[in-house]
């Protein structure tokens, strides 16, 4: 086998449809990368199974000695800087699989392009404003980057964007901005309890979680991590 396996690593959720959304994304990204069945797996930090150790073991059972781990996280906050490295180190130690850590999804141009395209596709003709709805973070710098992402989406879509996180820094009640002419654009990988609540009370149009639409982004993070690892080996 030439190419390492792909493992996506999500935060995890108690929502029953959360893991299927991540699994669909992982499968779609593996297809983009040309990885065969058995050459990819989804893993989760908490609430869902399998964890990273179990996912790495399944990859090893399929004949892979290495894998690239792509965190499905939009912000570089506590989970990205602490939980993810700890999970990767533990899985390496227990399984012996060479796990290459990739960058998370982030909030760069490719995410802004995807969100703007999704919003324009899903918005009604009378939409006057987009509400970008991320999970949120207690890290101020990460929250500010999400606001900047909203501004980038606004520039691309040509529609005013207001960023309102579900939790953490900058949190506001969606009821304060709910309107029939506003579109709710979730910055969510998959289904979640917070998103269910938002959908129940939102009177206007909405977009679904990004899920498999992120396949090319995950594939890009995988390829970039491998290129960086190869460069380090050559040095």
XYZ file of N, CA and C in Angstrom:
705
model
N 0.839 -1.193 0.000
C 0.000 0.000 0.000
C 0.878 1.248 0.000
N 0.612 2.159 -0.916
C 1.434 3.355 -1.024
C 0.935 4.494 -0.146
N -0.341 4.804 -0.233
C -0.888 5.947 0.486
C -1.321 5.548 1.895
N -1.065 6.406 2.890
C -1.589 6.141 4.233
C -3.113 6.208 4.249
N -3.679 5.625 5.262
C -5.128 5.690 5.454
C -5.531 7.102 5.886
N -6.815 7.370 5.825
C -7.391 8.628 6.307
C -8.238 8.346 7.544
N -7.992 9.110 8.598
C -8.863 9.068 9.779
C -9.327 10.485 10.065
N -10.626 10.698 10.080
C -11.153 11.985 10.528
C -11.385 11.902 12.032
N -11.164 13.005 12.714
C -11.322 13.046 14.170
C -12.252 14.197 14.526
N -13.479 13.864 14.914
C -14.460 14.886 15.267
C -14.515 15.072 16.774
N -15.172 16.149 17.197
C -15.411 16.348 18.624
C -16.317 15.251 19.159
N -17.345 14.897 18.401
C -18.332 13.917 18.859
C -19.573 14.611 19.379
N -20.691 13.889 19.355
C -21.971 14.474 19.747
C -22.894 13.389 20.271
N -23.837 13.800 21.106
C -24.867 12.868 21.571
C -26.003 12.725 20.549
N -25.998 13.547 19.527
C -27.064 13.494 18.520
C -26.957 12.177 17.731
N -28.053 11.456 17.554
C -27.982 10.153 16.884
C -27.568 10.226 15.419
N -27.729 11.390 14.778
C -27.361 11.515 13.371
C -25.998 12.177 13.174
N -25.302 12.441 14.270
C -24.020 13.135 14.149
C -22.971 12.247 13.492
N -22.812 11.035 13.996
C -21.783 10.174 13.424
C -22.048 9.831 11.955
N -23.285 9.521 11.543
C -23.497 9.264 10.115
C -23.048 10.413 9.212
N -23.210 11.657 9.685
C -22.756 12.797 8.893
C -21.249 12.829 8.754
N -20.537 12.522 9.839
C -19.075 12.480 9.798
C -18.611 11.304 8.936
N -19.294 10.167 9.070
C -18.934 8.986 8.273
C -19.108 9.272 6.782
N -20.180 9.999 6.426
C -20.403 10.344 5.027
C -19.297 11.261 4.511
N -18.880 12.210 5.328
C -17.781 13.096 4.957
C -16.491 12.301 4.761
N -16.189 11.407 5.685
C -14.958 10.613 5.614
C -14.939 9.756 4.359
N -16.051 9.126 4.077
C -16.164 8.284 2.884
C -15.991 9.115 1.609
N -16.602 10.301 1.572
C -16.493 11.168 0.395
C -15.064 11.671 0.204
N -14.395 12.038 1.305
C -13.008 12.503 1.217
C -12.090 11.376 0.755
N -12.324 10.173 1.250
C -11.531 9.016 0.829
C -11.703 8.767 -0.665
N -12.914 8.968 -1.161
C -13.171 8.807 -2.593
C -12.374 9.825 -3.398
N -12.339 11.079 -2.924
C -11.554 12.123 -3.597
C -10.085 11.725 -3.652
N -9.599 11.121 -2.564
C -8.192 10.746 -2.451
C -7.873 9.421 -3.142
N -8.904 8.707 -3.576
C -8.683 7.418 -4.218
C -8.344 6.299 -3.250
N -8.754 6.450 -1.993
C -8.485 5.411 -0.998
C -9.555 4.328 -1.066
N -9.170 3.075 -0.932
C -10.141 1.985 -1.051
C -10.935 1.774 0.233
N -11.968 0.971 0.152
C -12.703 0.546 1.347
C -11.712 -0.086 2.315
N -11.804 0.282 3.578
C -10.842 -0.194 4.561
C -9.663 0.735 4.743
N -9.549 1.744 3.867
C -8.449 2.695 3.965
C -8.841 4.000 4.612
N -9.970 3.997 5.297
C -10.414 5.200 5.981
C -11.313 4.829 7.161
N -11.390 5.753 8.123
C -12.222 5.537 9.314
C -12.531 6.882 9.942
N -13.657 6.957 10.642
C -13.969 8.146 11.425
C -13.728 7.836 12.896
N -13.268 8.842 13.633
C -13.017 8.704 15.068
C -13.555 9.954 15.760
N -13.728 9.861 17.096
C -14.400 10.929 17.832
C -13.755 11.099 19.203
N -13.635 12.353 19.629
C -12.999 12.632 20.917
C -13.877 12.217 22.083
N -15.181 12.410 21.976
C -16.083 12.028 23.054
C -17.498 11.829 22.514
N -18.341 11.247 23.344
C -19.766 11.013 23.078
C -20.036 9.925 22.038
N -19.245 9.878 20.954
C -19.446 8.892 19.896
C -18.323 7.872 19.886
N -18.542 6.771 19.211
C -17.523 5.758 18.975
C -17.379 5.573 17.468
N -16.211 5.109 17.008
C -15.043 4.690 17.776
C -14.187 5.880 18.216
N -13.369 5.666 19.234
C -12.365 6.663 19.571
C -11.170 6.464 18.634
N -10.153 7.304 18.775
C -9.030 7.259 17.834
C -8.237 5.964 17.968
N -8.102 5.451 19.169
C -7.392 4.181 19.360
C -8.079 3.071 18.575
N -9.387 2.970 18.720
C -10.132 1.918 18.030
C -10.072 2.101 16.516
N -10.190 3.345 16.056
C -10.111 3.606 14.614
C -8.739 3.230 14.065
N -7.675 3.570 14.796
C -6.321 3.225 14.349
C -6.129 1.703 14.328
N -6.709 1.023 15.300
C -6.623 -0.440 15.316
C -7.327 -1.049 14.109
N -8.464 -0.481 13.731
C -9.190 -1.008 12.571
C -8.396 -0.778 11.290
N -7.722 0.361 11.198
C -6.875 0.638 10.043
C -5.726 -0.368 9.976
N -5.121 -0.652 11.127
C -4.017 -1.608 11.180
C -4.472 -3.015 10.768
N -5.682 -3.374 11.194
C -6.229 -4.686 10.825
C -6.464 -4.812 9.327
N -6.622 -3.663 8.668
C -6.800 -3.652 7.211
C -5.472 -3.535 6.463
N -4.365 -3.640 7.196
C -3.058 -3.684 6.569
C -2.313 -2.369 6.483
N -2.828 -1.327 7.124
C -2.174 -0.019 7.073
C -1.275 0.178 8.292
N -0.078 0.676 8.025
C 0.853 0.984 9.113
C 0.896 2.474 9.427
N 0.236 3.269 8.608
C 0.226 4.726 8.826
C -1.114 5.303 8.399
N -1.423 6.456 8.951
C -2.669 7.153 8.615
C -2.492 8.636 8.880
N -3.214 9.441 8.132
C -3.261 10.881 8.369
C -4.542 11.178 9.137
N -4.405 11.895 10.248
C -5.550 12.241 11.090
C -5.944 13.689 10.805
N -7.163 13.872 10.273
C -7.667 15.211 9.964
C -8.753 15.578 10.967
N -8.481 16.501 11.892
C -9.522 16.936 12.833
C -10.601 17.729 12.104
N -11.840 17.406 12.343
C -12.937 18.134 11.683
C -13.369 19.294 12.580
N -12.420 20.174 12.859
C -12.628 21.321 13.742
C -12.382 22.604 12.963
N -13.259 23.581 13.165
C -13.131 24.854 12.456
C -12.241 25.852 13.191
N -12.125 25.717 14.511
C -11.338 26.672 15.288
C -10.112 26.000 15.894
N -9.085 26.802 16.104
C -7.877 26.299 16.763
C -7.930 26.748 18.214
N -8.790 26.082 18.980
C -8.987 26.402 20.394
C -8.581 25.181 21.226
N -9.213 24.995 22.383
C -8.736 23.980 23.336
C -8.741 22.578 22.739
N -9.816 22.197 22.063
C -9.878 20.840 21.513
C -8.739 20.603 20.523
N -8.476 21.602 19.681
C -7.439 21.448 18.660
C -6.037 21.452 19.241
N -5.811 22.266 20.279
C -4.454 22.423 20.812
C -4.124 21.461 21.948
N -5.145 20.858 22.561
C -4.892 19.944 23.678
C -5.468 18.550 23.441
N -6.766 18.457 23.219
C -7.410 17.143 23.114
C -6.917 16.350 21.910
N -6.798 17.005 20.771
C -6.377 16.293 19.557
C -4.944 15.764 19.677
N -3.953 16.587 20.053
C -2.592 16.046 20.186
C -2.500 14.918 21.212
N -3.253 15.051 22.313
C -3.229 13.992 23.332
C -3.818 12.699 22.795
N -4.920 12.795 22.042
C -5.551 11.601 21.477
C -4.631 10.931 20.465
N -3.941 11.723 19.643
C -3.029 11.164 18.645
C -1.847 10.484 19.323
N -1.282 11.121 20.339
C -0.149 10.530 21.056
C -0.552 9.204 21.720
N -1.737 9.183 22.325
C -2.211 7.953 22.972
C -2.413 6.842 21.944
N -3.042 7.176 20.815
C -3.310 6.156 19.802
C -2.019 5.625 19.185
N -1.034 6.497 18.980
C 0.269 6.041 18.481
C 0.898 5.038 19.447
N 0.892 5.408 20.730
C 1.545 4.578 21.739
C 0.877 3.210 21.877
N -0.440 3.180 21.818
C -1.170 1.935 22.042
C -1.172 1.044 20.808
N -1.338 1.630 19.632
C -1.522 0.819 18.421
C -0.249 0.613 17.613
N 0.723 1.507 17.756
C 1.926 1.427 16.935
C 1.737 1.944 15.525
N 0.542 2.442 15.202
C 0.291 3.016 13.879
C 0.937 4.400 13.808
N 1.630 4.676 12.706
C 2.243 5.983 12.500
C 1.156 6.967 12.104
N 0.760 7.823 13.033
C -0.316 8.776 12.801
C 0.266 10.155 12.508
N -0.030 10.673 11.334
C 0.431 11.998 10.919
C -0.686 13.004 11.203
N -0.397 14.007 12.008
C -1.405 15.005 12.371
C -1.532 16.051 11.272
N -2.744 16.229 10.777
C -3.034 17.251 9.765
C -3.670 18.466 10.421
N -3.704 19.564 9.696
C -4.447 20.732 10.160
C -5.939 20.422 10.161
N -6.677 21.124 11.011
C -8.119 20.998 11.013
C -8.741 21.716 9.819
N -10.052 21.756 9.792
C -10.761 22.398 8.689
C -10.438 23.887 8.621
N -10.358 24.528 9.794
C -10.012 25.937 9.848
C -11.125 26.837 9.328
N -10.752 28.079 9.031
C -11.720 29.077 8.563
C -11.118 29.917 7.440
N -10.414 29.236 6.556
C -9.730 29.916 5.466
C -10.604 30.143 4.250
N -9.947 30.451 3.137
C -10.663 30.798 1.910
C -11.531 29.660 1.397
N -11.053 28.419 1.525
C -11.845 27.307 0.996
C -13.144 27.131 1.779
N -13.103 27.380 3.075
C -14.331 27.304 3.884
C -15.255 28.466 3.552
N -14.697 29.667 3.374
C -15.520 30.826 3.004
C -16.185 30.603 1.644
N -15.439 30.055 0.689
C -16.005 29.764 -0.632
C -17.163 28.780 -0.523
N -16.959 27.744 0.264
C -17.981 26.706 0.416
C -19.241 27.267 1.076
N -19.064 28.059 2.127
C -20.211 28.632 2.823
C -20.988 29.597 1.933
N -20.274 30.425 1.193
C -20.943 31.390 0.316
C -21.738 30.667 -0.768
N -21.140 29.637 -1.351
C -21.846 28.876 -2.385
C -23.074 28.189 -1.810
N -22.922 27.639 -0.610
C -24.050 26.963 0.042
C -25.172 27.971 0.331
N -24.816 29.137 0.848
C -25.825 30.144 1.181
C -26.584 30.602 -0.062
N -25.857 30.889 -1.132
C -26.507 31.353 -2.357
C -27.406 30.281 -2.955
N -27.011 29.032 -2.796
C -27.840 27.934 -3.298
C -29.129 27.794 -2.507
N -29.024 28.005 -1.176
C -30.155 27.701 -0.292
C -31.026 28.909 0.045
N -30.500 30.103 -0.139
C -31.250 31.307 0.241
C -32.503 31.480 -0.610
N -33.533 31.992 0.019
C -34.711 32.376 -0.747
C -34.478 33.683 -1.478
N -35.332 34.005 -2.416
C -35.180 35.229 -3.207
C -35.334 36.496 -2.377
N -35.992 36.367 -1.220
C -36.226 37.550 -0.392
C -35.230 37.668 0.760
N -34.181 36.859 0.762
C -33.209 36.896 1.852
C -32.461 38.228 1.871
N -32.480 38.879 3.034
C -31.797 40.162 3.159
C -30.556 40.062 4.045
N -30.430 38.956 4.778
C -29.284 38.807 5.681
C -29.016 37.333 5.939
N -27.751 37.001 6.103
C -27.322 35.649 6.451
C -26.826 35.664 7.886
N -27.269 34.688 8.675
C -26.759 34.506 10.035
C -25.819 33.301 10.015
N -24.518 33.575 10.158
C -23.541 32.493 10.262
C -23.579 31.962 11.690
N -23.849 30.660 11.836
C -24.133 30.086 13.144
C -23.118 28.986 13.478
N -21.996 29.351 14.127
C -21.021 28.351 14.551
C -21.347 27.817 15.949
N -20.709 26.719 16.319
C -20.862 26.182 17.673
C -20.392 27.206 18.692
N -19.255 27.858 18.398
C -18.711 28.860 19.307
C -17.522 28.352 20.091
N -16.815 29.276 20.725
C -15.615 28.959 21.490
C -15.423 29.993 22.586
N -14.770 29.579 23.654
C -14.451 30.522 24.731
C -13.137 31.265 24.461
N -12.439 30.879 23.401
C -11.179 31.521 23.038
C -11.469 32.758 22.181
N -11.106 33.920 22.691
C -11.458 35.168 22.027
C -10.863 35.243 20.625
N -9.587 34.882 20.472
C -8.941 34.975 19.163
C -9.639 34.085 18.142
N -10.035 32.885 18.557
C -10.725 31.970 17.649
C -12.100 32.526 17.268
N -12.785 33.128 18.246
C -14.101 33.717 17.973
C -13.976 34.873 16.990
N -12.920 35.665 17.122
C -12.721 36.788 16.205
C -12.453 36.308 14.781
N -11.780 35.170 14.656
C -11.540 34.616 13.320
C -12.848 34.161 12.678
N -13.793 33.702 13.495
C -15.086 33.300 12.944
C -15.855 34.515 12.444
N -15.747 35.614 13.163
C -16.367 36.860 12.689
C -15.736 37.281 11.368
N -14.410 37.143 11.264
C -13.720 37.461 10.009
C -14.176 36.528 8.884
N -14.434 35.274 9.228
C -14.965 34.330 8.237
C -16.320 34.811 7.733
N -17.169 35.292 8.639
C -18.460 35.830 8.235
C -18.303 36.984 7.260
N -17.322 37.838 7.518
C -17.075 38.964 6.617
C -16.623 38.474 5.237
N -15.825 37.406 5.225
C -15.368 36.839 3.951
C -16.535 36.227 3.173
N -17.457 35.587 3.884
C -18.645 35.034 3.235
C -19.509 36.161 2.668
N -19.644 37.237 3.443
C -20.429 38.394 2.984
C -19.869 38.959 1.684
N -18.555 39.073 1.610
C -17.915 39.610 0.406
C -18.194 38.721 -0.801
N -18.161 37.418 -0.596
C -18.366 36.487 -1.697
C -19.833 36.395 -2.120
N -20.726 36.400 -1.129
C -22.143 36.195 -1.422
C -22.863 37.483 -1.807
N -22.314 38.622 -1.400
C -22.976 39.889 -1.680
C -24.209 40.113 -0.829
N -24.281 39.430 0.311
C -25.398 39.562 1.250
C -24.815 39.802 2.637
N -25.412 40.690 3.408
C -24.930 40.981 4.758
C -24.883 39.715 5.608
N -23.785 39.523 6.330
C -23.615 38.356 7.198
C -23.371 38.817 8.630
N -24.130 38.262 9.551
C -23.925 38.478 10.984
C -23.552 37.145 11.609
N -22.467 37.111 12.377
C -22.015 35.877 13.019
C -22.541 35.816 14.444
N -23.290 34.764 14.739
C -23.856 34.581 16.076
C -23.565 33.156 16.536
N -22.593 32.984 17.435
C -22.263 31.638 17.898
C -23.306 31.079 18.868
N -23.413 29.760 18.880
C -24.358 29.103 19.780
C -23.885 29.132 21.226
N -22.566 29.140 21.426
C -21.991 29.145 22.769
C -20.751 30.031 22.774
N -20.226 30.296 23.963
C -18.926 30.928 24.094
C -18.919 32.427 23.836
N -17.749 32.907 23.447
C -17.531 34.350 23.270
C -18.423 34.895 22.154
N -19.146 35.969 22.444
C -20.014 36.592 21.461
C -21.382 35.959 21.328
N -21.695 35.001 22.181
C -22.988 34.315 22.108
C -24.146 35.305 22.245
N -25.152 35.111 21.389
C -26.397 35.870 21.489
C -27.559 34.926 21.267
N -28.719 35.355 21.673
C -29.919 34.550 21.470
C -30.371 34.710 20.019
N -30.530 33.590 19.329
C -30.983 33.652 17.944
C -32.342 34.334 17.808
N -33.146 34.234 18.864
C -34.470 34.857 18.808
C -34.374 36.362 18.572
N -33.252 36.969 18.950
C -33.084 38.417 18.778
C -32.965 38.811 17.312
N -32.559 37.858 16.464
C -32.335 38.197 15.052
C -33.199 37.358 14.118
N -34.009 36.467 14.685
C -34.834 35.595 13.856
C -35.797 36.413 13.002
N -35.841 36.105 11.715
C -36.728 36.817 10.795
C -36.977 35.947 9.580
N -38.127 36.125 8.973
C -38.483 35.330 7.795
C -37.592 35.643 6.601
N -37.005 36.833 6.581
C -36.165 37.194 5.436
C -34.679 36.993 5.712
N -34.346 36.307 6.813
C -32.945 36.014 7.138
C -32.685 34.514 6.953
N -31.475 34.183 6.497
C -31.101 32.789 6.228
C -30.115 32.311 7.275
N -30.378 31.143 7.854
C -29.493 30.567 8.872
C -28.488 29.641 8.196
N -27.206 29.975 8.330
C -26.117 29.232 7.691
C -25.237 28.596 8.762
N -25.412 27.315 9.054
C -24.646 26.683 10.134
C -23.194 26.417 9.738
N -22.289 26.711 10.651
C -20.894 26.293 10.522
C -20.737 25.019 11.360
N -21.410 23.982 10.911
C -21.429 22.688 11.581
C -21.024 21.620 10.561
N -20.239 20.650 10.991
C -19.898 19.535 10.116
C -21.080 18.604 9.948
N -21.815 18.381 11.038
C -22.872 17.383 11.028
C -24.005 17.807 11.962
N -25.001 16.948 12.081
C -26.141 17.245 12.945
C -25.686 17.410 14.392
N -26.451 18.184 15.171
C -26.113 18.398 16.570
C -27.312 18.895 17.345
N -27.252 18.754 18.649
C -28.371 19.174 19.487
C -28.568 20.684 19.433
N -27.475 21.441 19.421
C -27.581 22.904 19.322
C -28.235 23.308 18.002
N -27.892 22.597 16.960
C -28.444 22.919 15.654
C -29.925 22.564 15.573
N -30.301 21.455 16.181
C -31.720 21.091 16.236
C -32.543 22.201 16.870
N -32.032 22.729 17.977
C -32.735 23.795 18.686
C -32.868 25.028 17.798
N -31.793 25.370 17.094
C -31.827 26.537 16.213
C -32.840 26.349 15.090
N -32.865 25.175 14.502
C -33.800 24.913 13.403
C -35.257 24.981 13.869
N -35.500 24.508 15.092
C -36.876 24.498 15.597
C -37.444 25.907 15.736
N -36.597 26.859 16.090
C -37.121 28.196 16.341
C -36.924 29.160 15.175
N -36.193 28.742 14.115
C -35.862 29.678 13.044
C -37.014 29.778 12.047
N -37.522 30.990 11.787
C -38.689 31.129 10.901
C -38.342 31.227 9.416
N -37.094 31.517 9.100
C -36.702 31.717 7.705
C -36.080 30.479 7.092
N -35.356 30.670 6.001
C -34.702 29.566 5.309
C -33.442 29.144 6.064
N -33.037 27.901 5.857
C -31.866 27.356 6.554
C -31.052 26.484 5.608
N -29.775 26.335 5.918
C -28.912 25.377 5.241
C -28.649 24.204 6.177
N -28.368 23.049 5.602
C -28.035 21.859 6.383
C -26.568 21.914 6.807
N -26.150 21.043 7.729
C -24.721 20.947 8.056
C -23.903 20.663 6.800
N -22.642 21.000 6.805
C -21.809 20.911 5.607
C -21.486 19.467 5.207
N -21.237 18.598 6.167
C -21.027 17.168 5.957
C -20.153 16.885 4.728
N -20.648 16.078 3.790
C -19.827 15.603 2.673
C -19.378 16.724 1.741
N -19.993 17.904 1.813
C -19.528 19.029 1.005
C -18.107 19.446 1.390
N -17.659 19.010 2.568
C -16.308 19.327 3.035
C -15.268 18.323 2.538
N -15.661 17.404 1.678
C -14.760 16.320 1.262
C -13.462 16.844 0.658
N -13.557 17.833 -0.219
C -12.347 18.349 -0.853
C -11.451 19.070 0.142
N -12.057 19.683 1.161
C -11.275 20.353 2.199
C -10.505 19.320 3.027
N -11.179 18.255 3.433
C -10.520 17.193 4.190
C -9.403 16.565 3.350
N -9.679 16.321 2.069
C -8.660 15.746 1.186
C -7.461 16.673 1.065
N -7.714 17.982 1.007
C -6.623 18.951 0.929
C -5.766 18.932 2.191
N -6.414 18.843 3.375
C -5.655 18.799 4.625
C -4.798 17.528 4.692
N -5.341 16.422 4.225
C -4.611 15.143 4.169
C -3.372 15.299 3.285
N -3.551 15.798 2.082
C -2.446 15.907 1.129
C -1.380 16.877 1.622
N -1.812 17.971 2.237
C -0.862 18.961 2.746
C -0.031 18.383 3.892
N -0.674 17.604 4.754
C 0.054 16.982 5.871
C 1.096 15.992 5.359
N 0.751 15.223 4.331
C 1.701 14.264 3.768
C 2.874 14.981 3.112
N 2.591 16.048 2.383
C 3.655 16.792 1.729
C 4.620 17.382 2.758
N 4.064 17.894 3.851
C 4.890 18.462 4.916
C 5.730 17.370 5.578
N 5.121 16.213 5.838
C 5.841 15.106 6.463
C 6.967 14.621 5.559
N 6.704 14.548 4.244
C 7.740 14.123 3.287
C 8.889 15.110 3.261
N 8.569 16.396 3.347
C 9.605 17.426 3.330
C 10.502 17.309 4.559
N 9.896 17.012 5.701
C 10.677 16.860 6.929
C 11.614 15.667 6.836
N 11.110 14.575 6.223
C 11.944 13.374 6.065
C 13.127 13.668 5.166
N 12.903 14.407 4.080
C 13.996 14.719 3.143
C 15.039 15.596 3.803
N 14.606 16.509 4.681
C 15.568 17.360 5.396
C 16.416 16.517 6.332
